[in-house]
mmCIF file of C-alpha atoms and ligand atoms in Angstrom:
data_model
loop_
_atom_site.group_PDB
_atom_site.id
_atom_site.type_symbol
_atom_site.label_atom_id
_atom_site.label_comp_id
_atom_site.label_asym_id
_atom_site.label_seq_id
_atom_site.Cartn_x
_atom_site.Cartn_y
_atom_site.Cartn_z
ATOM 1 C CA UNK N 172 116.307 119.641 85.359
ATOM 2 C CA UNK N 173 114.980 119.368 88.865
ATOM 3 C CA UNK N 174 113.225 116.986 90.230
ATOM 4 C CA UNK N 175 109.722 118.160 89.411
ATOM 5 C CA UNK N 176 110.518 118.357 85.838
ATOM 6 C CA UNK N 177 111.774 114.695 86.131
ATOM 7 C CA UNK N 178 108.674 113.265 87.284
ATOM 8 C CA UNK N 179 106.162 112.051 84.829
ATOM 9 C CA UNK N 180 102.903 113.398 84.872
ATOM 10 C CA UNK N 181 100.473 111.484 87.361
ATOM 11 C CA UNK N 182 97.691 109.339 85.515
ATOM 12 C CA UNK N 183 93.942 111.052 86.349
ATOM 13 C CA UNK N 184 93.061 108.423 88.730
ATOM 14 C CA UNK N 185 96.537 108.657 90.614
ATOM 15 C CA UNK N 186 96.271 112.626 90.368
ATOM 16 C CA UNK N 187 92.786 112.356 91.892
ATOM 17 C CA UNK N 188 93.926 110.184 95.041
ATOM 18 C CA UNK N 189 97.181 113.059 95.636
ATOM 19 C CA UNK N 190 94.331 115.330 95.629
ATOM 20 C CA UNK N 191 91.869 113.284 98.078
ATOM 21 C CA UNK N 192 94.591 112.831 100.209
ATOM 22 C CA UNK N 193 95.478 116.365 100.813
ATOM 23 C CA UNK N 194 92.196 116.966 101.154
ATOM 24 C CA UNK N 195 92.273 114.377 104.310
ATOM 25 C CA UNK N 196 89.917 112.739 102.548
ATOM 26 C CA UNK N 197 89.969 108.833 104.368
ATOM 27 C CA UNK N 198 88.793 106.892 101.068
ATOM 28 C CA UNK N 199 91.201 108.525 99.240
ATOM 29 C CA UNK N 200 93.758 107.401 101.854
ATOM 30 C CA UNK N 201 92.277 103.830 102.622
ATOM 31 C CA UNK N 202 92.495 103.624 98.684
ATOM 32 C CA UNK N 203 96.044 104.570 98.288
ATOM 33 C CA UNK N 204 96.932 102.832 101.044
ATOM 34 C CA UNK N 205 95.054 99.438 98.785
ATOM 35 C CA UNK N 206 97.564 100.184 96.420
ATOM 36 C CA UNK N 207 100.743 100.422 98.466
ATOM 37 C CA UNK N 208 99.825 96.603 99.700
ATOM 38 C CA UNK N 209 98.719 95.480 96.510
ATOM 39 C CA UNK N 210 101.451 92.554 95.738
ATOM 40 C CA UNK N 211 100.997 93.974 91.138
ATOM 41 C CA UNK N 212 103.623 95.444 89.930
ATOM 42 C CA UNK N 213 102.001 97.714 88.489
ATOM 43 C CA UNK N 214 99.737 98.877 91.529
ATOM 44 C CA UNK N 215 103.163 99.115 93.608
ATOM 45 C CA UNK N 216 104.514 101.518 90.431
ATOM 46 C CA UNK N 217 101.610 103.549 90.785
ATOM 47 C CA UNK N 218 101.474 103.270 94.570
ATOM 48 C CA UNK N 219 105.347 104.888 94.187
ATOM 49 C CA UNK N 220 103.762 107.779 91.797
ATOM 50 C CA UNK N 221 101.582 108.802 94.317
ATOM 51 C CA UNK N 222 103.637 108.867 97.880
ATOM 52 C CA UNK N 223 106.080 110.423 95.308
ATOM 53 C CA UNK N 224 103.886 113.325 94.485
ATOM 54 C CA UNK N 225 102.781 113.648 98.158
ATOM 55 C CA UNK N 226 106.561 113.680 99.816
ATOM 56 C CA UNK N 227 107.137 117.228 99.967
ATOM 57 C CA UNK N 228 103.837 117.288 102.582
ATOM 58 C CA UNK N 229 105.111 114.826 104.440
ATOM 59 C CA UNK N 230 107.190 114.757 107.750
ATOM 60 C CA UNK N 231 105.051 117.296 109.767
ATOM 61 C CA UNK N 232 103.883 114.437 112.451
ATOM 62 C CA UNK N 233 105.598 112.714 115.577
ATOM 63 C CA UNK N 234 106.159 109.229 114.878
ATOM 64 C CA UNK N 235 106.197 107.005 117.667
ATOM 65 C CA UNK N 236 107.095 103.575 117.795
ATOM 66 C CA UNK N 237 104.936 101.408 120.357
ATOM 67 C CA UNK N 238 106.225 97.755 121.261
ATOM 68 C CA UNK N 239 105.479 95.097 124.001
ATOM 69 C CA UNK N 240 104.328 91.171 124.486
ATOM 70 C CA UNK N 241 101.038 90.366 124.138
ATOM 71 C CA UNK N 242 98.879 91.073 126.813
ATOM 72 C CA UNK N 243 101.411 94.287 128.275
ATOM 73 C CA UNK N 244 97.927 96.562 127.540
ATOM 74 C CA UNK N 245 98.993 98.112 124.047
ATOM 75 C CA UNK N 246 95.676 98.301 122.721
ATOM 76 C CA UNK N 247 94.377 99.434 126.059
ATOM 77 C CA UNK N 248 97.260 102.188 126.132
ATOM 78 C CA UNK N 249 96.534 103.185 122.195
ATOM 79 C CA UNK N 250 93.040 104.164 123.015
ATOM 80 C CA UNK N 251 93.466 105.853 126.058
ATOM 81 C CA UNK N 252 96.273 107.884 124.845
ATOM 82 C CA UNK N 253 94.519 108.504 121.455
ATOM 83 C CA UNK N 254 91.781 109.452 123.025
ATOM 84 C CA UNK N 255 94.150 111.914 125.092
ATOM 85 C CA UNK N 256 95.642 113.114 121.765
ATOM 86 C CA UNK N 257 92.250 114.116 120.056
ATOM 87 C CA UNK N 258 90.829 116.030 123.480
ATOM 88 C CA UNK N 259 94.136 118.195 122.845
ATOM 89 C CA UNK N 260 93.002 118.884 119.176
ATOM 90 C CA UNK N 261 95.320 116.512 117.309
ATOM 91 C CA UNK N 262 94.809 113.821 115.159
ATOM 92 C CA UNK N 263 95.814 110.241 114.901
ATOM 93 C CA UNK N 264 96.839 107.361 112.733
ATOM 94 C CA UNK N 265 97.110 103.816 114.093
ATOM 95 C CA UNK N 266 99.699 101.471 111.918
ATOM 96 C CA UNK N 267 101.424 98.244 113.166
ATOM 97 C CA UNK N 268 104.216 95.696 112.033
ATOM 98 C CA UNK N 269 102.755 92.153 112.670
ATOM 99 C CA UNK N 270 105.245 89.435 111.176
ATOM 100 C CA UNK N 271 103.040 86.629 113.150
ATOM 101 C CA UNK N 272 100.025 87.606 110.395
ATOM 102 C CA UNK N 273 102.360 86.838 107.603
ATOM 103 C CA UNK N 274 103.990 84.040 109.070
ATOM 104 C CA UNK N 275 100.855 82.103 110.541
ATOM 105 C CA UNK N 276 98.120 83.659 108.378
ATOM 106 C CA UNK N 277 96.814 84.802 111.958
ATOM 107 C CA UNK N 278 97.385 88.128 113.316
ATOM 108 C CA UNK N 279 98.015 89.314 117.185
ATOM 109 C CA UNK N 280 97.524 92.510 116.395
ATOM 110 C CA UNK N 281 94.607 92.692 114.031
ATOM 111 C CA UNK N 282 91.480 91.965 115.816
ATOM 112 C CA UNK N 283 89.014 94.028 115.149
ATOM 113 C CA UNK N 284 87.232 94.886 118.454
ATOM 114 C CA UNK N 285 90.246 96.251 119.360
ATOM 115 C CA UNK N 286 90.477 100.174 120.028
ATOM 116 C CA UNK N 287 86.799 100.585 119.681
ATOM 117 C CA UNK N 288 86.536 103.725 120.857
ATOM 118 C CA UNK N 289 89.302 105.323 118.849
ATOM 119 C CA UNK N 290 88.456 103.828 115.999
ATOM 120 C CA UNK N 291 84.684 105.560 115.919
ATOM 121 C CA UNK N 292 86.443 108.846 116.275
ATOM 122 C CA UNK N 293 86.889 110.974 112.482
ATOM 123 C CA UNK N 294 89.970 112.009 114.136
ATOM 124 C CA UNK N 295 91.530 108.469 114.356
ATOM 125 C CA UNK N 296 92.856 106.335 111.508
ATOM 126 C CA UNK N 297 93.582 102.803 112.406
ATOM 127 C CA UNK N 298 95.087 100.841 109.957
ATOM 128 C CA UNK N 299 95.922 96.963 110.642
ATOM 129 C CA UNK N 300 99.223 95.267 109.732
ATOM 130 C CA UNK N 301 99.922 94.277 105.906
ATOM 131 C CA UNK N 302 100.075 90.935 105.765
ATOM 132 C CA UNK N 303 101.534 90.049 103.087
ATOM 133 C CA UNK N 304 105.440 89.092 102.604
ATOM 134 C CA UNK N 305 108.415 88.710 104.794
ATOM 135 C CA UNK N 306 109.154 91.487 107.755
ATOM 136 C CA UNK N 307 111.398 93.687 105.486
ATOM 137 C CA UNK N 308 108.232 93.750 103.010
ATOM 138 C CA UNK N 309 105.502 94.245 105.776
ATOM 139 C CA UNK N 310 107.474 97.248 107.396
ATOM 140 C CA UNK N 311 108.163 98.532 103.724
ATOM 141 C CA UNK N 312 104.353 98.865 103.177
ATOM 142 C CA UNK N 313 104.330 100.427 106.908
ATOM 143 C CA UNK N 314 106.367 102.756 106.139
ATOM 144 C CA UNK N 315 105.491 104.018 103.225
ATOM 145 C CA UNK N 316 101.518 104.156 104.755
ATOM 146 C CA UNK N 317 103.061 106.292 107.318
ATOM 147 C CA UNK N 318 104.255 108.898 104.887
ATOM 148 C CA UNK N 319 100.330 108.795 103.506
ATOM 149 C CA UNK N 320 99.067 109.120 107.232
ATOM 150 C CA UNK N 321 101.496 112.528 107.174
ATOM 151 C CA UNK N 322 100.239 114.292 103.981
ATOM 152 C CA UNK N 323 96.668 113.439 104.970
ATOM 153 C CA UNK N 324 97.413 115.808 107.929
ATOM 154 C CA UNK N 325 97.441 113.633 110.897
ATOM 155 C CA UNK N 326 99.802 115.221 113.599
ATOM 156 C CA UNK N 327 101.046 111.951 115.904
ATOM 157 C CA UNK N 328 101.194 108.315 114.012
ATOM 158 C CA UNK N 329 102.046 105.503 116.607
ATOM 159 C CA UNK N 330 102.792 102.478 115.114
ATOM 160 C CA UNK N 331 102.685 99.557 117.049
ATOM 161 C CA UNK N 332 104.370 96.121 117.281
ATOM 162 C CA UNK N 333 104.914 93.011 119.190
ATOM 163 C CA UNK N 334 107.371 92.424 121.601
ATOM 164 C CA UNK N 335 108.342 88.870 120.293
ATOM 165 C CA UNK N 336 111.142 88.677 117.384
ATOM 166 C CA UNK N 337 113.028 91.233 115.048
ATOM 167 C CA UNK N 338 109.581 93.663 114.289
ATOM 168 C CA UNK N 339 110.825 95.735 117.006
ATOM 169 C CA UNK N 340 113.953 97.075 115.181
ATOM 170 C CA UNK N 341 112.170 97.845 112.433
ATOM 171 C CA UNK N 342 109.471 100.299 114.225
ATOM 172 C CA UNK N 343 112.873 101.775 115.877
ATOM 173 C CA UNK N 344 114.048 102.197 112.550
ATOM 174 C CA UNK N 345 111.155 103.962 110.882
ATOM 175 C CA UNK N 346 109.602 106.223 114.482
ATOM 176 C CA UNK N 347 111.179 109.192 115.949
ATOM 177 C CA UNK N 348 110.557 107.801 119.525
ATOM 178 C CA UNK N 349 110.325 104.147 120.302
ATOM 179 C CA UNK N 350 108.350 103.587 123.752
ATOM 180 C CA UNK N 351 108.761 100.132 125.378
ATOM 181 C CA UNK N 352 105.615 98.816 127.565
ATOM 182 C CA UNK N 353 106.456 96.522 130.579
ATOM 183 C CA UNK N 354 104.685 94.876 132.816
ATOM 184 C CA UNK N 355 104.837 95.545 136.735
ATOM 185 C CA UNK N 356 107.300 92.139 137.030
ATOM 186 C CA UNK N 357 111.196 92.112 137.350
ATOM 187 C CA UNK N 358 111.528 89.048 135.097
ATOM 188 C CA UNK N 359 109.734 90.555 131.838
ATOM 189 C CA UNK N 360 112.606 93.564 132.334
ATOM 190 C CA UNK N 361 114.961 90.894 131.774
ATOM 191 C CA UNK N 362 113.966 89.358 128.972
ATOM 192 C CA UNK N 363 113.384 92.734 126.976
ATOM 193 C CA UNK N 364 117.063 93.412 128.585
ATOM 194 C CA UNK N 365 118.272 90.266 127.207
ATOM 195 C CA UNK N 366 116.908 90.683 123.896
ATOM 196 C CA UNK N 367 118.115 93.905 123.428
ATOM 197 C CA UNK N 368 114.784 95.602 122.586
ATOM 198 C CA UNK N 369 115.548 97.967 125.808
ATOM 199 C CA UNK N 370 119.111 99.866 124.457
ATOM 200 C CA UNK N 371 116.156 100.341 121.411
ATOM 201 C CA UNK N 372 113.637 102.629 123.785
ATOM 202 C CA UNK N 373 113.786 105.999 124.234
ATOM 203 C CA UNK N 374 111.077 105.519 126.554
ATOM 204 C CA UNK N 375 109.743 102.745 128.964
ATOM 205 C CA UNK N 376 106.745 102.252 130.267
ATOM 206 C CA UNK N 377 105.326 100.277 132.889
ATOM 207 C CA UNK N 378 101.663 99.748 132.707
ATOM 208 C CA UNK N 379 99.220 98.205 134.688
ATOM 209 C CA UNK N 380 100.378 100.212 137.881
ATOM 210 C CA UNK N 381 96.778 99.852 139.089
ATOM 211 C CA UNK N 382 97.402 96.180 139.942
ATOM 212 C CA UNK N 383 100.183 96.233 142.313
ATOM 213 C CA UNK N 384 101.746 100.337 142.658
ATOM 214 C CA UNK N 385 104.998 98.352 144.543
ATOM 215 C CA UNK N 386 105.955 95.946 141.939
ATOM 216 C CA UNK N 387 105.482 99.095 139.478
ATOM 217 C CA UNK N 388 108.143 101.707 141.464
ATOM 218 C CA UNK N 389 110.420 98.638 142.094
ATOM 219 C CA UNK N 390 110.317 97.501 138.245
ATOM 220 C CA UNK N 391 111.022 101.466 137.399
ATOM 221 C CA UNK N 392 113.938 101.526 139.896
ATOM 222 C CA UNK N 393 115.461 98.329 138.597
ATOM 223 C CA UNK N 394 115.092 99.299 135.041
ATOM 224 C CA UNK N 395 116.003 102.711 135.845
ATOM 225 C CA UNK N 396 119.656 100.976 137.103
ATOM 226 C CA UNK N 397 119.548 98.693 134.506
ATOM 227 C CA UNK N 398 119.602 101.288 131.999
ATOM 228 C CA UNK N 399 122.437 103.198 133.216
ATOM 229 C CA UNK N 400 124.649 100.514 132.324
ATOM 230 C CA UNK N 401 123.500 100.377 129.156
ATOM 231 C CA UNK N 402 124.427 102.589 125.948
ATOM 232 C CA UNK N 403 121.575 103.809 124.443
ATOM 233 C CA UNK N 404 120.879 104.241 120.323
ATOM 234 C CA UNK N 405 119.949 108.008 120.539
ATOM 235 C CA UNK N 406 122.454 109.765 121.532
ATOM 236 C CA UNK N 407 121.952 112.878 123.870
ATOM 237 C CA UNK N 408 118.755 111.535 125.443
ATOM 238 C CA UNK N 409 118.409 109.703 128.798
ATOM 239 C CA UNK N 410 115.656 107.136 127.939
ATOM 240 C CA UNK N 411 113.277 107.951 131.055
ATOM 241 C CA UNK N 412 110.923 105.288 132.775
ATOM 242 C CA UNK N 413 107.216 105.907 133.408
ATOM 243 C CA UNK N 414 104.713 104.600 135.559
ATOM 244 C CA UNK N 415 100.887 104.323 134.033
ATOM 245 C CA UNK N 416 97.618 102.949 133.886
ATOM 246 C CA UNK N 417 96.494 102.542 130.456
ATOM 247 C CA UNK N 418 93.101 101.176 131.820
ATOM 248 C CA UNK N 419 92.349 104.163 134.260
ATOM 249 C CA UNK N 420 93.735 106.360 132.133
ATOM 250 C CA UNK N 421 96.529 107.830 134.198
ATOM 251 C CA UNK N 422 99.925 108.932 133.219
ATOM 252 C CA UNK N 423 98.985 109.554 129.965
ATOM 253 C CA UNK N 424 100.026 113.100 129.906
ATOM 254 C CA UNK N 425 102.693 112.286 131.417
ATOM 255 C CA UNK N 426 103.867 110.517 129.117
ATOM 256 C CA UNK N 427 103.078 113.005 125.990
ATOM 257 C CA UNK N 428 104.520 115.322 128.201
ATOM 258 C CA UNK N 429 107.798 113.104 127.690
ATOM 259 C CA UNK N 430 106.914 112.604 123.906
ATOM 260 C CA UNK N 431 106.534 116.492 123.792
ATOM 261 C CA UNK N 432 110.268 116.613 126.236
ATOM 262 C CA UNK N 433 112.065 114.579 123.627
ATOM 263 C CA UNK N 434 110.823 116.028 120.597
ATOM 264 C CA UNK N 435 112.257 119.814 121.740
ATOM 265 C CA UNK N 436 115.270 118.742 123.053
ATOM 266 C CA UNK N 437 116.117 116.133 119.776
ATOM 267 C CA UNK N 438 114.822 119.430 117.772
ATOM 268 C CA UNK N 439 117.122 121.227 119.426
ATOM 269 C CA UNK N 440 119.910 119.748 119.349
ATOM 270 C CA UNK N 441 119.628 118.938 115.802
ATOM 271 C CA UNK N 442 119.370 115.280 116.149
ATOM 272 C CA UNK N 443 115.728 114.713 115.368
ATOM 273 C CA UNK N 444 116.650 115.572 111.759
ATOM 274 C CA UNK N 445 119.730 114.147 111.524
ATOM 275 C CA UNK N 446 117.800 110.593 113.003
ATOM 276 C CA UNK N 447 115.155 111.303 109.936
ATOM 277 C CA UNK N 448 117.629 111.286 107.683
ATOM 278 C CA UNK N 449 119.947 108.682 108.588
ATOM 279 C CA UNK N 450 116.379 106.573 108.557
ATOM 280 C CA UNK N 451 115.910 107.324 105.259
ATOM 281 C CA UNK N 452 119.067 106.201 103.829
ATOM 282 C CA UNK N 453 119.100 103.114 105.627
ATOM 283 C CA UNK N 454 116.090 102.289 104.346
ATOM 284 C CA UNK N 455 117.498 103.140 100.844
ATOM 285 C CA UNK N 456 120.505 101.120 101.795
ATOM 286 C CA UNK N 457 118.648 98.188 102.710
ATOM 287 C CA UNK N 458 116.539 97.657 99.858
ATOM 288 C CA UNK N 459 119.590 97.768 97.972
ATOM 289 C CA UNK N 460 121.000 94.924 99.791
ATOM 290 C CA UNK N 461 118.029 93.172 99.773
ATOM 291 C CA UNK N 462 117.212 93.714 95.824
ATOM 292 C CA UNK N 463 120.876 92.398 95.250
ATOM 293 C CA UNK N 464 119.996 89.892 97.021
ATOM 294 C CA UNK N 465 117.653 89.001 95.508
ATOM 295 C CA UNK N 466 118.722 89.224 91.846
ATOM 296 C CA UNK N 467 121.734 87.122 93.117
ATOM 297 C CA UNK N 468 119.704 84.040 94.266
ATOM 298 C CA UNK N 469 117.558 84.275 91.198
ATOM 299 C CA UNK N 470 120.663 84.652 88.832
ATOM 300 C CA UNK N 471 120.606 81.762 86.194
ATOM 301 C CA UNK N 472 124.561 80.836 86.439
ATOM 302 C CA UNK N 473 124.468 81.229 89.894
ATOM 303 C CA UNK N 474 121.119 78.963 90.375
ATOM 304 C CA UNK N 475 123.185 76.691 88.350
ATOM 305 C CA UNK N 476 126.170 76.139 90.401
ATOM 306 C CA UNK N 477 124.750 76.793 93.720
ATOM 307 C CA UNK N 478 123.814 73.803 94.964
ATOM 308 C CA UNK N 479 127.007 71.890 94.189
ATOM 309 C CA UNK N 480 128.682 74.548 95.844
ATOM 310 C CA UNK N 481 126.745 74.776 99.247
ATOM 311 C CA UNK N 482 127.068 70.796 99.392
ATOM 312 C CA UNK N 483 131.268 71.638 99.245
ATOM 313 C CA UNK N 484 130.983 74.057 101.866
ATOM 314 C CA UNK N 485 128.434 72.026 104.228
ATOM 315 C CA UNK N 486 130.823 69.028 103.943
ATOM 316 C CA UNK N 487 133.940 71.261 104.425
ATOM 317 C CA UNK N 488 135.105 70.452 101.003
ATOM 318 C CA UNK N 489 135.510 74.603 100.016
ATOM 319 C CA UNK N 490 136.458 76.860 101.918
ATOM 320 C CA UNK N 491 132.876 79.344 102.443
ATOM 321 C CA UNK N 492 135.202 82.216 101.408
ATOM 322 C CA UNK N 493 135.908 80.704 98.113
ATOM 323 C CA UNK N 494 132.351 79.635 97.178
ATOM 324 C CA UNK N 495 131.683 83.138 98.093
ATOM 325 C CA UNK N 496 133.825 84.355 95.678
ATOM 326 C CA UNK N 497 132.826 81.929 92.943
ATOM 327 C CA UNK N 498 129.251 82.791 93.092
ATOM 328 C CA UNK N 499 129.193 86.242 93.260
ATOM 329 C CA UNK N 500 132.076 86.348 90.557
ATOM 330 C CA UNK N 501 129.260 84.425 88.645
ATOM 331 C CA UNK N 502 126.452 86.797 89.109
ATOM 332 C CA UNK N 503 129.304 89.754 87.608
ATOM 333 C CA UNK N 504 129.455 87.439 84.679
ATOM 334 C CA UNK N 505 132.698 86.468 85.405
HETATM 335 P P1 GDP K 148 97.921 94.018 124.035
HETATM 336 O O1 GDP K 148 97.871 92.568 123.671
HETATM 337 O O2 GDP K 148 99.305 94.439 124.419
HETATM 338 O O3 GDP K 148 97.293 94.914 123.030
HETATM 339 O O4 GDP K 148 97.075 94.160 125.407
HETATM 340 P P2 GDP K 148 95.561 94.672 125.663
HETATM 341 O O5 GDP K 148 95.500 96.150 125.541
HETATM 342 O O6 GDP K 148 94.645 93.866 124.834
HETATM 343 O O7 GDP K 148 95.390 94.330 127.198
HETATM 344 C C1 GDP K 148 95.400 93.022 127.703
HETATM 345 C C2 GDP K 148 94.580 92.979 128.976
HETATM 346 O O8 GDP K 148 95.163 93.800 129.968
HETATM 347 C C3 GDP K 148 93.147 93.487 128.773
HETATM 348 O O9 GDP K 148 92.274 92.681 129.509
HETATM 349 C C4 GDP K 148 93.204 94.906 129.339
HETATM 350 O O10 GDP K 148 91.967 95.326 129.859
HETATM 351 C C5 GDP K 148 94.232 94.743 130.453
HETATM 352 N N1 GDP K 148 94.927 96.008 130.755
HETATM 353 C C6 GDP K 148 95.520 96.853 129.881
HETATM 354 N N2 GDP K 148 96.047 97.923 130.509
HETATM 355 C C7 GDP K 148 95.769 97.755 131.825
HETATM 356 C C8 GDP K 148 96.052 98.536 133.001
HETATM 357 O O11 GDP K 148 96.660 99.600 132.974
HETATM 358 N N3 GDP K 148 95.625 98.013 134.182
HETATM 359 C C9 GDP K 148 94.949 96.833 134.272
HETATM 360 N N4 GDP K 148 94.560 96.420 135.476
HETATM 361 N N5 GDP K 148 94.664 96.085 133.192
HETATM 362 C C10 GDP K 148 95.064 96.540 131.989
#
């Protein structure tokens, strides 16, 4: 039986969003995309049904994964190169991974007047962070929106993030190209160096060039060095380091010009694939680990004995190893 023949048939209203979304129809993809945040069950089952159904015409765009602090100009740099993007004929979808909205209610990412211009153009999608749930669920939901954005045709999807906590290695881990914004000033390198969201970029940017064009070639130079010391997560690409102006608009084809670089010579080399797939089961992998996880904590004999056991350990009474080893020889049944 192959897998077509395995999969149920699609309920009308599910069949009828597959179709709307092929169709690049935007309702049908808001809509889906409504059902792939939806904290039901049962809208989350269906939600599967239908990126299901649609995977085969997925995988056709470039993803690129967009991080920085607030304030580096990624909003700025989103519209402008959008902008850029649908002047060359191509379509694009706008996603981002904001922990802060789930955390604090608030989101940096999800004001509205943001990308105003993009987001008047039919060839733009821009889709705010899901808000609901802990990082691993909001980039789930990002993820799986992504694969919508592909079926429903658009060519580049750029999701974005902020450059403050652990979001950033989850747009690394779900993009084909993660591009780093900086601003003009030797101590922001630092921190991204020191955080280790630079070994993460196959690209850097430096925006804001405009303000002060010596700070900007002196940043480049030092991160330039600074990267040559460093080992970088894709292998067979030196991540380069940009100068731009998201605000006067130059650089930007540059820069796609690098996007476009990468994306031949990964191609080539047959590591743009290989990074796709090694995505994909570590996604798998990690919902694994977190769904054990999950069914551990919430295991009745192991709720039961728990917190005796964590008092043992905290007061060095057991060993961690053995509690360990009790617990999860409790959640086998043993
Ligand atoms: P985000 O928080 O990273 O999304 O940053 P924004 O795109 O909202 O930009 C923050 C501020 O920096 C805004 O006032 C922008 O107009 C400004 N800005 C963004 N890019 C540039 C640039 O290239 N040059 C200058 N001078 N200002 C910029």
């Amino acid at each position: 039986m192959n897998r077509t023949d395995a999969r149920p048939p699609l309920a009308a209203a599910d069949q009828h969003l597959v179709d709307g979304v092929l169709a690049k129809n935007r309702r049908s993809l808001a809509k889906s995309i409504t059902l792939i945040e939806s904290t039901r069950h049962d809208h989350q089952q269906r939600a599967h049904q239908v990126i299901e159904a649609l995977l085969a015409h997925t995988g056709n765009s470039i993803r690129i994964g967009i991080s920085g602090v607030p304030g580096v100009g990624k909003s700025t740099f989103i519209e402008t190169f959008g902008l850029y993007l649908i002047e060359q004929g191509l379509k694009v979808a706008v996603l981002a991974v904001d922990p802060s909205s789930s955390v604090s209610g608030g989101s940096i990412l999800g004001d509205k007047t943001r990308m105003e211009l993009l987001s008047q153009r039919p060839e733009a999608f821009i889709r705010p962070s899901p808000s609901a749930g802990s990082l691993g669920g909001v980039a789930d939901r990002t993820r799986e929106t992504l694969l919508l954005c592909e079926a429903a045709g658009f060519d580049v999807v750029i999701v974005e993030t902020v450059g403050v906590g652990q979001s950033e290695t989850s747009v690394a881990a779900m993009t084909d190209i993660f591009m780093l914004l900086q601003l003009p000033n030797a101590g922001d390198d630092l921190q991204a160096i020191k955080k280790g969201i630079v070994e993460l970029a196959d690209l850097i940017v430096i925006n804001k060039a405009d303000l002060d064009p010596q700070a900007a070639a002196l940043a480049q130079a030092q991160l330039k060095s600074a990267l040559s010391m460093l080992r970088h997560t894709t292998p067979g690409w030196e991540p380069p380091v940009l100068i731009l102006s998201a605000l006067k608009s130059d650089g930007v084809a540059a820069f796609w010009a690098e996007v476009t670089r990468y994306r031949e010579t990964m191609s080539a080399s047959g590591e743009f694939i290989a990074k796709r797939r090694g995505q994909a089961l570590a996604w798998m992998w990690e919902l694994i680990d977190r769904g054990l996880s999950a069914r551990f904590r919430g295991n009745p004999q192991v709720k039961a004995k728990m917190p005796a056991l964590v008092e043992a350990v905290a007061l060095g009474h057991t060993m961690p190893t053995l509690a360990a080893q009790r617990l999860l020889g409790l959640f086998e049944g043993k």
